Structure formats: C-alpha cells, structure tokens
Coordinates of N, CA and C in Angstrom, one line a residue:
Chain A
D1 N 208.4 184.7 -70.7 CA 208.7 185.0 -71.9 C 210.2 185.7 -71.8
Q2 N 211.0 185.6 -72.7 CA 212.7 185.4 -72.6 C 212.4 187.0 -73.2
Q3 N 212.9 187.7 -72.2 CA 212.9 189.4 -72.6 C 214.4 189.4 -72.6
V4 N 215.5 188.6 -72.4 CA 217.1 188.9 -72.8 C 217.2 187.5 -73.8
K5 N 217.5 187.4 -74.8 CA 217.9 186.4 -75.8 C 219.7 186.4 -76.4
Q6 N 220.1 185.3 -75.8 CA 221.3 185.1 -76.4 C 221.2 184.3 -77.6
N7 N 221.2 184.0 -78.9 CA 220.5 183.3 -79.9 C 221.9 182.1 -80.1
S8 N 222.9 182.6 -79.7 CA 224.0 181.7 -80.0 C 224.6 180.7 -79.1
P9 N 223.9 179.7 -78.9 CA 224.5 178.5 -77.5 C 226.1 178.5 -77.5
S10 N 226.9 178.4 -78.6 CA 228.0 178.0 -78.4 C 229.0 178.6 -79.3
L11 N 230.3 179.4 -79.3 CA 231.2 180.1 -80.1 C 232.7 179.2 -80.0
S12 N 233.1 179.4 -80.8 CA 234.5 179.0 -80.8 C 235.5 179.8 -81.4
V13 N 236.4 180.2 -80.8 CA 237.4 181.3 -81.6 C 238.9 180.7 -81.5
Q14 N 239.5 181.0 -82.3 CA 241.1 180.9 -82.3 C 242.0 182.0 -80.9
E15 N 243.0 181.6 -80.1 CA 243.3 182.5 -79.1 C 243.8 183.6 -79.9
G16 N 243.7 184.9 -79.4 CA 244.3 185.8 -80.3 C 243.4 186.6 -80.7
R17 N 242.7 185.8 -81.3 CA 241.4 186.6 -82.3 C 240.2 187.3 -81.4
I18 N 239.7 188.3 -82.6 CA 238.6 188.7 -81.1 C 237.2 187.7 -81.0
S19 N 236.4 188.0 -79.7 CA 235.4 187.1 -79.6 C 234.0 188.0 -79.6
I20 N 233.2 188.2 -80.2 CA 232.1 188.6 -80.0 C 231.0 188.0 -79.7
L21 N 230.5 188.3 -78.6 CA 228.9 187.8 -78.0 C 227.6 188.5 -78.0
N22 N 227.1 187.9 -78.8 CA 225.6 189.1 -78.9 C 224.3 188.7 -77.7
C23 N 223.5 189.7 -77.7 CA 222.5 189.6 -76.9 C 221.6 190.9 -77.4
D24 N 220.4 190.2 -77.6 CA 218.7 191.2 -78.0 C 218.2 191.4 -76.6
Y25 N 217.4 192.1 -76.4 CA 216.5 192.3 -75.5 C 215.2 193.0 -76.1
T26 N 213.9 192.7 -75.5 CA 212.9 193.2 -75.8 C 212.2 194.2 -75.0
N27 N 212.6 194.5 -73.6 CA 211.5 195.1 -73.2 C 212.7 196.6 -73.0
S28 N 211.7 197.9 -73.2 CA 212.4 199.1 -73.4 C 212.8 199.5 -72.2
M29 N 212.1 199.2 -71.0 CA 212.4 199.8 -70.0 C 213.9 199.5 -69.5
F30 N 214.6 198.2 -69.9 CA 215.8 198.2 -69.3 C 216.4 199.1 -69.6
D31 N 217.3 199.7 -68.5 CA 218.4 200.7 -68.4 C 219.9 200.5 -68.0
Y32 N 219.5 199.2 -67.8 CA 221.2 198.9 -67.1 C 221.5 197.5 -67.6
F33 N 222.7 197.2 -68.3 CA 223.1 195.8 -68.7 C 224.4 195.4 -68.2
L34 N 224.3 193.9 -68.0 CA 225.8 193.4 -67.5 C 225.9 192.2 -68.3
W35 N 227.1 191.8 -68.0 CA 227.7 190.3 -68.4 C 228.4 190.0 -67.2
Y36 N 227.8 188.4 -67.3 CA 228.4 187.6 -66.4 C 229.4 186.7 -67.3
K37 N 230.3 186.0 -66.3 CA 230.9 185.0 -66.8 C 231.1 183.6 -65.8
K38 N 230.5 182.6 -66.2 CA 230.7 181.3 -65.5 C 231.4 180.0 -65.6
Y39 N 232.2 179.8 -64.7 CA 233.0 178.6 -64.9 C 232.0 177.2 -64.7
P40 N 232.4 175.9 -65.0 CA 231.6 174.9 -64.2 C 231.9 174.8 -62.9
A41 N 230.8 174.6 -62.5 CA 230.6 174.4 -60.8 C 230.8 175.6 -60.0
E42 N 230.8 176.6 -60.5 CA 231.0 178.0 -59.8 C 229.9 178.7 -60.0
G43 N 229.8 180.0 -59.3 CA 228.2 180.8 -59.7 C 229.0 181.7 -60.6
P44 N 228.0 182.4 -61.2 CA 228.5 183.4 -62.2 C 229.2 184.3 -61.7
T45 N 230.3 185.2 -62.2 CA 231.1 186.3 -61.7 C 230.6 187.7 -62.7
F46 N 230.6 188.5 -62.2 CA 230.4 190.2 -62.5 C 231.6 190.4 -63.8
L47 N 231.5 191.0 -65.1 CA 232.8 191.1 -65.8 C 232.6 192.4 -66.1
I48 N 231.4 192.8 -66.7 CA 231.5 194.3 -67.2 C 229.9 194.7 -67.4
S49 N 229.4 196.3 -67.1 CA 228.6 196.2 -67.3 C 228.0 197.9 -68.0
I50 N 226.9 198.3 -68.5 CA 226.8 199.4 -69.4 C 225.3 200.3 -69.0
S51 N 225.5 201.2 -68.6 CA 224.1 202.1 -68.1 C 223.4 202.4 -70.0
S52 N 222.4 202.7 -69.9 CA 221.4 203.0 -71.3 C 222.0 204.5 -71.5
I53 N 222.7 205.5 -70.6 CA 223.1 206.6 -71.2 C 224.3 206.5 -72.3
K54 N 225.2 205.2 -72.1 CA 226.0 205.5 -72.6 C 225.9 204.1 -74.1
D55 N 226.9 204.1 -74.7 CA 226.7 203.3 -75.9 C 228.3 202.2 -76.1
K56 N 228.6 203.0 -75.1 CA 230.2 201.8 -75.1 C 230.8 202.1 -73.4
N57 N 231.5 200.9 -73.2 CA 232.3 200.5 -72.2 C 233.3 199.3 -72.3
E58 N 234.4 200.0 -71.5 CA 235.7 199.5 -72.0 C 236.3 199.0 -70.5
D59 N 236.7 197.8 -70.4 CA 237.5 197.2 -69.3 C 238.4 196.6 -69.6
G60 N 239.6 197.4 -70.0 CA 241.2 196.2 -70.5 C 240.4 195.3 -72.0
R61 N 240.8 194.3 -71.9 CA 240.6 193.4 -72.8 C 238.8 193.1 -73.2
F62 N 238.0 193.8 -72.6 CA 236.7 193.5 -72.8 C 236.1 195.0 -73.0
T63 N 234.9 194.8 -73.7 CA 234.4 196.1 -74.3 C 232.9 195.7 -74.4
V64 N 232.2 196.3 -74.1 CA 230.3 196.3 -73.9 C 229.9 197.7 -74.8
F65 N 229.4 197.3 -76.2 CA 228.5 198.3 -77.2 C 226.9 198.2 -76.8
L66 N 226.5 198.9 -76.6 CA 225.0 199.1 -76.6 C 224.4 200.0 -77.9
N67 N 223.4 199.4 -78.5 CA 222.4 199.7 -79.4 C 221.3 199.8 -78.8
K68 N 220.9 201.2 -78.7 CA 219.2 201.0 -77.7 C 218.5 201.0 -79.0
S69 N 218.4 201.4 -80.3 CA 217.3 201.5 -81.2 C 217.2 199.9 -81.6
A70 N 218.6 199.3 -81.7 CA 217.9 198.1 -82.2 C 218.1 196.9 -80.7
K71 N 217.9 197.4 -79.6 CA 217.7 196.8 -78.5 C 218.9 195.5 -78.7
H72 N 219.9 195.9 -78.7 CA 221.0 194.8 -79.1 C 222.4 195.6 -78.1
L73 N 223.0 194.4 -77.9 CA 224.2 194.5 -77.1 C 225.3 193.5 -77.4
S74 N 226.5 193.8 -77.3 CA 227.4 192.8 -77.6 C 228.7 192.9 -76.6
L75 N 229.4 192.2 -76.7 CA 230.5 191.6 -75.6 C 231.7 191.4 -76.3
H76 N 233.1 192.1 -76.7 CA 233.8 192.2 -77.5 C 235.2 191.8 -76.1
I77 N 235.7 190.7 -76.8 CA 237.0 190.1 -75.9 C 238.0 190.1 -76.7
V78 N 239.1 191.1 -76.9 CA 239.9 191.0 -77.4 C 241.9 191.3 -77.1
P79 N 242.6 190.6 -76.8 CA 242.5 189.3 -77.6 C 241.9 188.4 -76.6
S80 N 241.3 187.0 -77.3 CA 240.9 186.1 -76.7 C 242.0 185.1 -75.9
Q81 N 241.7 184.7 -75.1 CA 242.9 183.7 -74.3 C 241.9 182.3 -74.0
P82 N 242.7 181.5 -73.8 CA 242.4 180.2 -73.7 C 241.5 180.1 -72.0
G83 N 242.0 181.0 -71.2 CA 241.0 181.2 -69.8 C 239.8 181.9 -69.8
D84 N 239.3 182.4 -71.1 CA 238.3 183.3 -71.2 C 237.2 182.3 -71.4
S85 N 237.5 180.8 -71.9 CA 236.6 180.1 -72.3 C 235.7 179.3 -70.9
A86 N 234.2 180.0 -70.9 CA 233.3 180.0 -69.8 C 232.0 180.0 -70.7
V87 N 231.0 180.1 -69.9 CA 230.0 180.6 -70.3 C 229.7 181.9 -70.1
Y88 N 229.0 182.8 -70.9 CA 228.8 184.2 -70.9 C 227.1 184.2 -70.6
F89 N 226.7 184.8 -69.8 CA 225.3 185.4 -69.5 C 225.1 187.1 -69.8
C90 N 224.2 187.6 -70.5 CA 224.1 188.9 -70.6 C 222.8 189.0 -69.4
A91 N 223.0 190.0 -68.8 CA 221.5 190.0 -68.0 C 221.4 191.9 -67.9
A92 N 220.0 192.3 -67.8 CA 219.5 193.4 -68.0 C 218.5 193.6 -66.7
S93 N 218.5 194.8 -66.3 CA 217.6 195.5 -65.3 C 216.7 196.6 -65.9
D94 N 215.5 196.8 -65.3 CA 214.3 197.8 -65.4 C 214.7 199.3 -64.3
G95 N 215.6 199.3 -63.8 CA 215.8 200.1 -62.6 C 215.5 199.7 -61.1
S96 N 214.7 198.7 -61.2 CA 214.4 198.5 -59.6 C 215.7 198.1 -58.9
G97 N 216.5 197.8 -59.4 CA 217.7 197.7 -58.7 C 218.3 196.1 -58.6
Y98 N 216.9 195.1 -59.1 CA 217.4 193.8 -58.7 C 216.4 193.1 -59.7
A99 N 216.4 192.0 -59.4 CA 215.6 190.5 -60.6 C 216.3 190.8 -61.9
L100 N 217.7 190.8 -61.9 CA 218.3 190.8 -62.9 C 217.7 189.8 -63.9
N101 N 216.9 190.2 -65.6 CA 216.5 189.4 -66.3 C 218.1 188.8 -67.4
F102 N 218.0 187.3 -67.0 CA 219.3 186.6 -67.9 C 219.0 186.2 -69.3
G103 N 219.9 185.8 -69.8 CA 219.9 185.4 -71.5 C 220.0 184.0 -70.9
K104 N 220.4 183.1 -72.1 CA 220.4 181.2 -71.7 C 222.1 181.0 -72.0
G105 N 223.1 182.5 -71.9 CA 224.2 181.9 -72.4 C 224.9 181.7 -73.2
T106 N 225.7 181.9 -73.7 CA 226.7 181.5 -74.7 C 227.8 180.7 -74.6
S107 N 228.2 179.7 -74.7 CA 229.4 179.0 -74.2 C 230.3 179.4 -75.3
L108 N 231.6 179.9 -74.6 CA 232.8 180.6 -75.2 C 233.9 179.5 -75.5
L109 N 234.7 178.8 -76.0 CA 235.7 178.0 -76.2 C 236.7 179.0 -77.1
V110 N 238.0 179.1 -76.8 CA 238.9 179.6 -76.9 C 240.1 178.7 -77.2
T111 N 240.2 178.5 -78.5 CA 241.7 177.6 -78.7 C 242.6 178.1 -79.2
P112 N 243.6 177.0 -78.4 CA 244.9 177.5 -78.2 C 245.5 177.5 -80.2
Chain B
G1 N 238.6 188.0 -48.9 CA 238.1 188.0 -48.1 C 236.6 186.7 -48.8
A2 N 235.9 186.2 -48.0 CA 235.0 185.4 -48.0 C 233.9 185.6 -49.0
G3 N 233.4 184.8 -49.9 CA 232.6 185.0 -51.0 C 231.3 184.7 -50.5
V4 N 230.4 184.6 -51.4 CA 228.7 183.7 -50.6 C 229.2 182.6 -50.9
S5 N 228.8 181.8 -49.5 CA 228.9 180.3 -49.8 C 227.3 179.9 -49.4
Q6 N 227.3 178.4 -50.4 CA 226.1 177.9 -50.1 C 226.3 176.4 -49.8
S7 N 225.0 176.1 -49.1 CA 225.1 174.2 -48.9 C 223.8 173.8 -48.6
P8 N 223.5 172.7 -49.1 CA 224.8 171.7 -49.5 C 225.2 172.2 -51.0
S9 N 226.1 171.2 -51.7 CA 226.7 171.6 -52.8 C 225.7 171.1 -54.0
N10 N 225.5 169.8 -53.2 CA 224.9 169.0 -54.5 C 223.5 168.3 -53.6
K11 N 222.2 168.0 -53.6 CA 221.3 167.3 -53.2 C 220.4 166.6 -54.0
V12 N 220.5 165.3 -53.6 CA 219.4 164.7 -54.4 C 218.2 164.1 -53.3
T13 N 217.1 164.2 -53.8 CA 215.8 163.8 -53.2 C 214.9 163.2 -54.0
E14 N 214.1 162.5 -53.3 CA 212.9 161.7 -53.8 C 211.6 162.7 -53.9
K15 N 211.0 163.0 -54.8 CA 209.8 163.3 -55.2 C 208.9 163.2 -54.0
G16 N 208.5 164.7 -53.3 CA 207.6 164.8 -52.7 C 208.3 164.9 -51.0
K17 N 209.3 164.9 -51.2 CA 210.1 165.3 -49.9 C 210.4 167.0 -49.9
D18 N 210.6 167.1 -48.9 CA 211.3 168.8 -48.5 C 212.4 168.5 -48.7
V19 N 213.1 169.7 -48.8 CA 214.3 170.4 -48.6 C 214.7 171.7 -48.5
E20 N 215.7 172.0 -48.0 CA 216.2 173.4 -47.5 C 217.8 173.4 -47.8
L21 N 217.8 174.4 -48.6 CA 218.7 175.4 -49.0 C 219.6 176.3 -48.2
R22 N 220.8 176.7 -48.0 CA 221.2 177.3 -47.2 C 222.1 178.4 -48.3
C23 N 222.2 179.5 -47.5 CA 223.1 180.7 -48.4 C 223.6 181.6 -47.3
D24 N 225.1 181.7 -47.3 CA 225.7 182.6 -46.1 C 226.1 184.0 -47.5
P25 N 225.6 184.9 -47.6 CA 226.4 186.4 -48.0 C 227.4 186.7 -47.7
I26 N 227.9 187.5 -48.6 CA 229.3 188.2 -48.2 C 228.6 189.3 -46.7
S27 N 229.6 189.1 -46.1 CA 229.5 189.9 -44.8 C 229.2 191.5 -45.4
G28 N 228.3 192.3 -44.5 CA 227.9 193.5 -44.9 C 226.7 194.0 -45.9
H29 N 226.7 192.6 -47.0 CA 225.9 192.9 -48.4 C 224.5 192.9 -47.6
T30 N 223.5 193.7 -47.6 CA 222.2 193.9 -47.4 C 221.2 193.2 -48.1
A31 N 221.8 193.1 -49.4 CA 220.5 192.5 -50.3 C 221.2 191.3 -50.8
L32 N 220.0 190.4 -50.6 CA 220.5 188.8 -50.6 C 218.9 188.3 -52.1
Y33 N 219.5 187.5 -52.8 CA 218.8 186.9 -53.8 C 218.9 185.6 -53.9
W34 N 217.7 184.9 -54.5 CA 217.8 183.4 -55.0 C 217.0 183.5 -56.5
Y35 N 218.1 182.5 -57.0 CA 217.9 182.7 -58.7 C 217.9 180.8 -58.8
R36 N 217.0 180.3 -60.2 CA 217.6 179.3 -60.4 C 217.8 178.9 -61.5
Q37 N 218.5 177.7 -62.1 CA 219.0 177.9 -63.5 C 218.5 176.1 -63.6
R38 N 217.6 176.0 -64.8 CA 217.3 174.8 -64.9 C 218.2 174.4 -66.2
L39 N 218.0 173.0 -66.7 CA 219.1 172.8 -67.6 C 219.0 173.7 -68.7
G40 N 220.2 174.1 -69.6 CA 219.7 175.1 -70.9 C 219.3 176.1 -70.8
Q41 N 218.7 176.5 -69.5 CA 218.3 178.0 -69.2 C 218.9 178.8 -68.9
G42 N 218.4 180.3 -68.9 CA 219.0 181.4 -68.0 C 218.7 181.1 -66.3
L43 N 219.1 182.2 -65.9 CA 218.8 182.3 -64.3 C 217.6 182.8 -64.3
E44 N 216.8 182.2 -63.4 CA 215.6 182.5 -63.3 C 215.3 183.3 -62.0
F45 N 214.8 184.9 -61.2 CA 214.7 185.0 -60.1 C 213.5 184.6 -59.5
L46 N 213.8 184.5 -58.0 CA 212.7 183.6 -57.6 C 212.5 184.6 -56.4
I47 N 213.7 185.2 -55.2 CA 212.9 185.9 -54.7 C 214.2 186.8 -54.1
Y48 N 214.0 188.2 -53.6 CA 214.9 188.9 -53.2 C 214.8 189.4 -51.7
F49 N 215.6 189.5 -51.0 CA 215.7 190.2 -49.5 C 216.4 191.4 -49.6
Q50 N 216.3 192.6 -48.8 CA 216.7 193.8 -48.5 C 216.7 194.5 -47.0
G51 N 217.8 194.4 -46.3 CA 217.3 194.4 -44.9 C 216.4 193.9 -44.4
N52 N 215.5 194.7 -43.7 CA 214.5 194.3 -42.7 C 213.0 194.6 -43.8
S53 N 213.1 195.4 -44.7 CA 212.0 195.2 -45.3 C 211.2 193.5 -46.0
A54 N 209.8 193.8 -46.4 CA 209.4 192.9 -47.0 C 209.9 192.1 -48.3
P55 N 210.2 191.0 -48.1 CA 210.8 190.3 -49.4 C 210.0 190.4 -50.5
D56 N 210.7 190.3 -51.9 CA 209.8 190.9 -52.9 C 210.0 188.6 -53.2
K57 N 208.7 188.4 -53.5 CA 208.3 186.9 -53.8 C 208.2 186.7 -54.9
S58 N 207.8 187.9 -55.5 CA 207.1 187.6 -57.1 C 207.6 186.6 -57.7
G59 N 209.2 186.2 -57.8 CA 209.7 185.1 -58.8 C 209.3 183.7 -58.3
L60 N 208.7 183.3 -57.0 CA 208.5 182.1 -56.7 C 207.4 181.5 -57.3
P61 N 207.9 180.2 -58.2 CA 207.0 179.7 -58.9 C 205.8 179.3 -58.4
S62 N 205.7 178.5 -57.1 CA 204.4 177.9 -56.5 C 204.6 178.2 -55.3
D63 N 203.4 178.1 -54.5 CA 203.3 177.9 -52.9 C 204.1 177.1 -52.3
R64 N 204.6 176.0 -52.7 CA 205.5 175.1 -52.6 C 207.0 175.6 -52.0
F65 N 207.3 176.9 -52.4 CA 208.5 177.5 -52.3 C 208.5 178.4 -51.4
S66 N 209.5 178.9 -50.0 CA 209.4 179.6 -49.5 C 211.0 180.2 -49.1
A67 N 211.2 181.3 -48.5 CA 212.5 181.6 -48.2 C 212.3 182.5 -46.7
E68 N 213.2 182.5 -46.3 CA 213.5 183.3 -44.8 C 215.2 183.8 -45.1
R69 N 214.9 185.0 -43.8 CA 216.5 185.5 -43.9 C 216.4 185.9 -42.9
T70 N 217.7 185.7 -42.0 CA 217.9 186.5 -40.6 C 218.6 187.6 -40.7
G71 N 217.8 188.7 -40.4 CA 218.4 189.8 -40.5 C 219.1 190.1 -41.7
E72 N 220.7 190.3 -41.5 CA 220.9 190.3 -42.9 C 222.1 189.8 -43.1
S73 N 221.8 188.2 -42.1 CA 222.6 187.0 -43.0 C 222.3 185.7 -43.6
V74 N 222.4 184.8 -42.8 CA 221.8 183.5 -43.8 C 220.6 183.7 -44.2
S75 N 220.4 183.1 -45.3 CA 219.2 182.6 -45.9 C 218.8 181.5 -46.5
T76 N 217.2 181.1 -46.1 CA 217.4 179.3 -46.5 C 215.9 179.6 -47.3
L77 N 216.1 178.8 -48.4 CA 215.2 178.3 -49.4 C 214.6 177.0 -49.0
T78 N 213.3 177.1 -48.8 CA 212.6 175.7 -48.6 C 211.9 175.5 -49.9
I79 N 212.0 173.9 -50.3 CA 210.8 173.8 -51.1 C 210.2 172.1 -50.5
Q80 N 209.1 172.5 -50.5 CA 208.3 171.7 -50.0 C 207.7 170.5 -50.9
R81 N 207.4 169.5 -51.0 CA 206.9 168.6 -51.6 C 207.7 168.4 -52.7
T82 N 208.8 168.4 -53.1 CA 209.8 168.4 -54.4 C 208.8 167.6 -55.3
Q83 N 209.1 168.4 -56.8 CA 208.5 167.9 -58.1 C 209.8 167.7 -58.6
Q84 N 209.9 167.0 -59.7 CA 211.2 166.8 -60.7 C 211.3 168.1 -61.5
E85 N 210.4 168.7 -61.7 CA 210.8 169.7 -62.1 C 211.4 171.0 -61.4
D86 N 211.5 170.5 -60.1 CA 212.3 171.7 -59.2 C 214.0 171.5 -59.5
S87 N 214.1 170.0 -60.4 CA 215.5 169.8 -60.3 C 216.2 171.2 -61.3
A88 N 217.0 171.7 -60.8 CA 218.1 172.6 -61.0 C 219.1 173.2 -60.3
V89 N 220.0 173.9 -60.6 CA 220.7 175.0 -59.7 C 220.3 176.2 -59.1
Y90 N 220.1 176.1 -58.0 CA 219.7 177.1 -57.3 C 220.9 177.8 -56.8
L91 N 220.7 179.0 -57.1 CA 221.9 180.1 -56.9 C 222.0 181.1 -56.0
C92 N 222.3 181.8 -55.2 CA 222.0 183.0 -54.2 C 223.4 184.0 -54.4
A93 N 223.0 184.8 -54.2 CA 223.6 186.1 -54.8 C 223.8 187.2 -53.4
S94 N 224.6 188.1 -53.2 CA 224.5 189.1 -52.8 C 225.1 190.5 -53.4
S95 N 224.8 191.7 -52.7 CA 225.2 192.8 -53.3 C 224.7 194.0 -52.1
L96 N 225.4 195.2 -52.3 CA 225.2 196.0 -51.3 C 224.2 196.9 -51.8
L97 N 223.6 197.1 -50.7 CA 222.1 198.0 -51.1 C 221.5 197.3 -52.5
K98 N 221.0 198.0 -53.6 CA 220.8 197.6 -54.7 C 221.4 197.6 -56.0
R99 N 222.8 197.6 -55.7 CA 223.5 197.5 -56.5 C 223.6 196.4 -57.5
Y100 N 223.7 197.0 -58.7 CA 223.2 195.8 -60.2 C 224.5 194.9 -59.8
E101 N 225.7 194.8 -59.5 CA 226.9 194.2 -59.4 C 226.5 192.6 -58.6
Q102 N 225.9 191.8 -58.6 CA 225.5 190.7 -57.5 C 226.7 189.7 -57.8
Y103 N 226.9 189.3 -56.5 CA 228.0 188.2 -56.0 C 227.6 187.1 -55.9
F104 N 227.5 185.9 -56.8 CA 227.0 185.0 -56.8 C 227.8 183.8 -56.0
G105 N 226.9 182.9 -55.4 CA 227.8 181.6 -54.8 C 227.8 180.5 -55.6
P106 N 228.1 179.1 -55.4 CA 228.5 178.3 -56.0 C 227.3 177.6 -56.3
G107 N 226.4 177.9 -56.1 CA 225.1 177.0 -56.3 C 224.6 175.9 -55.7
T108 N 223.8 175.2 -55.4 CA 223.3 174.1 -55.0 C 222.3 173.1 -56.2
R109 N 223.1 172.0 -56.6 CA 222.7 171.4 -57.8 C 221.5 170.4 -57.2
L110 N 220.5 170.7 -57.5 CA 218.9 169.9 -56.8 C 218.8 168.7 -57.9
T111 N 218.3 167.6 -57.4 CA 217.8 166.4 -58.2 C 217.0 166.0 -57.5
V112 N 215.7 165.9 -58.4 CA 214.4 165.0 -57.7 C 214.4 163.8 -58.7
T113 N 214.2 162.7 -57.8 CA 214.2 161.6 -58.5 C 212.8 161.0 -58.3

C-alpha cells in the first residue's frame, strides 16, 4: 500500500510565480520527511527535509511545511525558475534511518 | 568529488536470463541502499547494507533477487530468471551511517523482453 501519496502527477507554473507541491501520508509513525528532485536520466537529489518536531523549514527559495494533524506536507518554491522543472518526490521515514518511503512524484514544469 | 556510480546505465535482457547490476557508492559512505522505480511509480526500497552488519533484505520482492556488498565498497544486485515485471530503473544510494540524506546514482534501466 502507498503510505506516501502525491496526488498531482503534474503541475505547470509560470516563471517567477510560486510552485506548491503537495504530499500526504498515512503512517503516523513517520517522523522525518524529505523532498527529492529528479531530472531525466539522473538519480534523485536531496532538496530539503523536515523533522516532525518542526512545522516549517526554509532553504533559500525552498520551504517545506508540515501539518502533522492533517498528515500533510508541502513544498513551496518561490520564485519558480525554468531550471526547477523536474520531478519532485516526497519521502518519509519512521525513524529507522533508512528505507525511505517515496511518493510517485509530481512533474513540475516552469514556463518562461 | 565523485558521486554514486552505477553500471550498466541500460540493460536489455531476454526473459529467463540472469542480470547483474553494479553500484559504486561515495567513498566513506557506510550505508548503501537499492531501490527500484517502475514506470509511473515511486521508488520502492529493496535492500540496505550498513557496514559489516547483516543486510536488511525485507524489500526484496522474491528469492530471484539477491545483493552483495564487499565491505564498504561496491555492491551488486543480481536478478535471476528475469521476468517482464522486473523491468524498471534500479537505483543505488549511499549515505553516511544512517543519515536520511541519501545520495543516489543515475540508475540502471533494465528492460526484460
């Protein structure tokens, strides 16, 4: 069963605007969440993470928000740039430190 | 510095044949992971190695799948008697100890005909 869900397979945003990518999870034991970015023919690269003791983590143009009660997290990219066009994966861990549970990904297209 | 490398980048094989996929982790990374990504799906955990500890094989989908790791270096994933449902991109990742931030290789695209 899919414990991490990304219900939007694709998203298109204009350059300079905000991109919001959403992720829902079902396992209440998850306590660490990550976002990975993937370009075609490359492996995923780590982007940003958040621990369950926080509700927000910011790194430059990227901010991740966590709503534990709703079991929901989101990634905000502001301002969006054409180079941000990629597939974004949400991942979660239950504290074992490995075996990340990944969503199916959301393909972001940032248009000039 | 050098990232995680995988070989081959692409592999086409006939159903029933055995295949071997290779992963070279980042030097100094003690933890190594194998995932696979089927078309339109998320990454699916297969196996985890940590130093000289017994590997966690809980994600291997069948006994046709096996993996080895030599110390803290190269790992090979072997799939015996390949089936069409084995077609996927096989990704290797490594990390320092059990840090969550795993560094991925480019993957091996396996096609079973």
